[in-house]
C-alpha positions as a printed Julia matrix, in Angstrom:
102×3 Matrix{Float64}:
  15.04   11.36   22.85
  17.66   10.66   20.07
  16.36   11.77   16.69
  16.11    9.14   13.84
  18.85    9.62   11.1
  17.56   10.21    7.67
  19.56    7.33    6.37
  18.0     4.91    8.82
  14.3     6.38    8.39
  14.52    6.2     4.4
  16.3     2.49    4.77
  13.45    1.18    6.58
  10.82    2.94    4.33
  12.81    1.26    1.48
  12.58   -2.0     3.02
   9.0    -1.61    3.49
   8.26   -0.85    0.23
  10.26   -3.64   -1.3
   8.58   -6.17    1.08
   4.99   -4.66   -0.13
   6.22   -5.05   -3.83
   7.43   -8.46   -3.53
   4.35   -9.54   -1.74
   2.16   -7.98   -4.44
   4.14   -9.71   -7.05
   3.76  -12.85   -5.3
   0.47  -13.37   -3.71
  -2.42  -14.43   -5.59
  -5.12  -13.38   -3.13
  -6.78  -10.1    -3.74
  -6.9    -9.08   -0.16
  -3.45   -9.88    0.29
  -2.44   -7.96   -2.71
  -4.62   -4.87   -1.28
  -2.77   -4.91    1.96
   0.38   -5.26    0.2
  -0.36   -1.93   -1.63
  -1.19   -0.3     1.89
   2.16   -1.47    3.23
   3.67    0.22    0.22
   1.52    3.58    0.59
   2.73    3.56    4.31
   6.18    3.37    3.36
   6.16    6.11    0.7
   4.51    8.06    3.76
   7.34    7.18    6.0
   9.91    8.47    3.57
   7.86   11.86    3.43
   7.59   12.0     7.17
  11.56   11.58    7.58
  12.51   13.85    4.59
  10.24   16.44    6.29
  11.84   15.93    9.73
  15.06   16.12    8.42
  14.75   19.64    6.78
  12.37   20.75    9.64
   9.67   21.42    7.23
   5.75   20.41    7.69
   5.44   19.33    3.78
   6.15   15.7     4.85
   3.43   15.55    7.32
   1.2    17.44    4.6
   1.77   14.64    1.95
   1.41   11.92    4.47
  -2.13   12.86    5.35
  -2.46   13.24    1.44
  -1.36    9.53    1.31
  -3.76    8.47    4.22
  -6.54    9.88    2.34
  -5.8     8.41   -1.05
  -5.35    4.99    1.06
  -8.65    5.45    2.36
 -10.18    5.92   -1.24
  -8.39    3.26   -2.34
  -9.31    0.75    0.17
 -13.15    1.56   -0.13
 -12.92    1.13   -3.94
 -10.57   -2.01   -3.68
 -12.95   -3.98   -1.1
 -16.14   -2.89   -2.92
 -14.44   -4.62   -5.93
 -13.22   -7.55   -4.14
 -16.97   -8.21   -2.89
 -17.89   -7.84   -6.44
 -15.33  -10.51   -7.65
 -16.14  -12.8    -4.59
 -20.0   -12.8    -5.33
 -19.4   -13.63   -9.19
 -16.73  -16.3    -8.95
 -16.82  -17.54   -5.18
 -12.66  -17.04   -5.06
 -10.54  -14.32   -4.29
  -7.74  -15.66   -6.59
  -6.32  -12.93   -8.79
  -5.71  -15.34  -11.65
  -9.59  -16.57  -11.47
 -10.37  -12.83  -12.3
  -9.18  -13.12  -15.53
 -12.29  -15.37  -16.76
 -14.24  -12.48  -16.23
 -14.94  -11.47  -19.84
 -18.61  -10.34  -21.32
């Protein structure tokens, strides 16, 4: 089994992170924005795994587990907020959420 080089792993993580960032900036649907943030978190986790594998340290895997727990908490809070926004506004457009004042 050929190991993946550090450069190619970090390049893949960077590409995934940029795709997630561009999608967050372009999309207006809140669910797609939440998915894009998840892609960005997974890209950061991939970078930690690649770096830990390169230096033969378990720190990258520990950080990835921490990132997974943070992502689970973010999804649960994010989906609860999305449900509240949808019940109040009947839309998932993020521009419509600016109207929620008062």
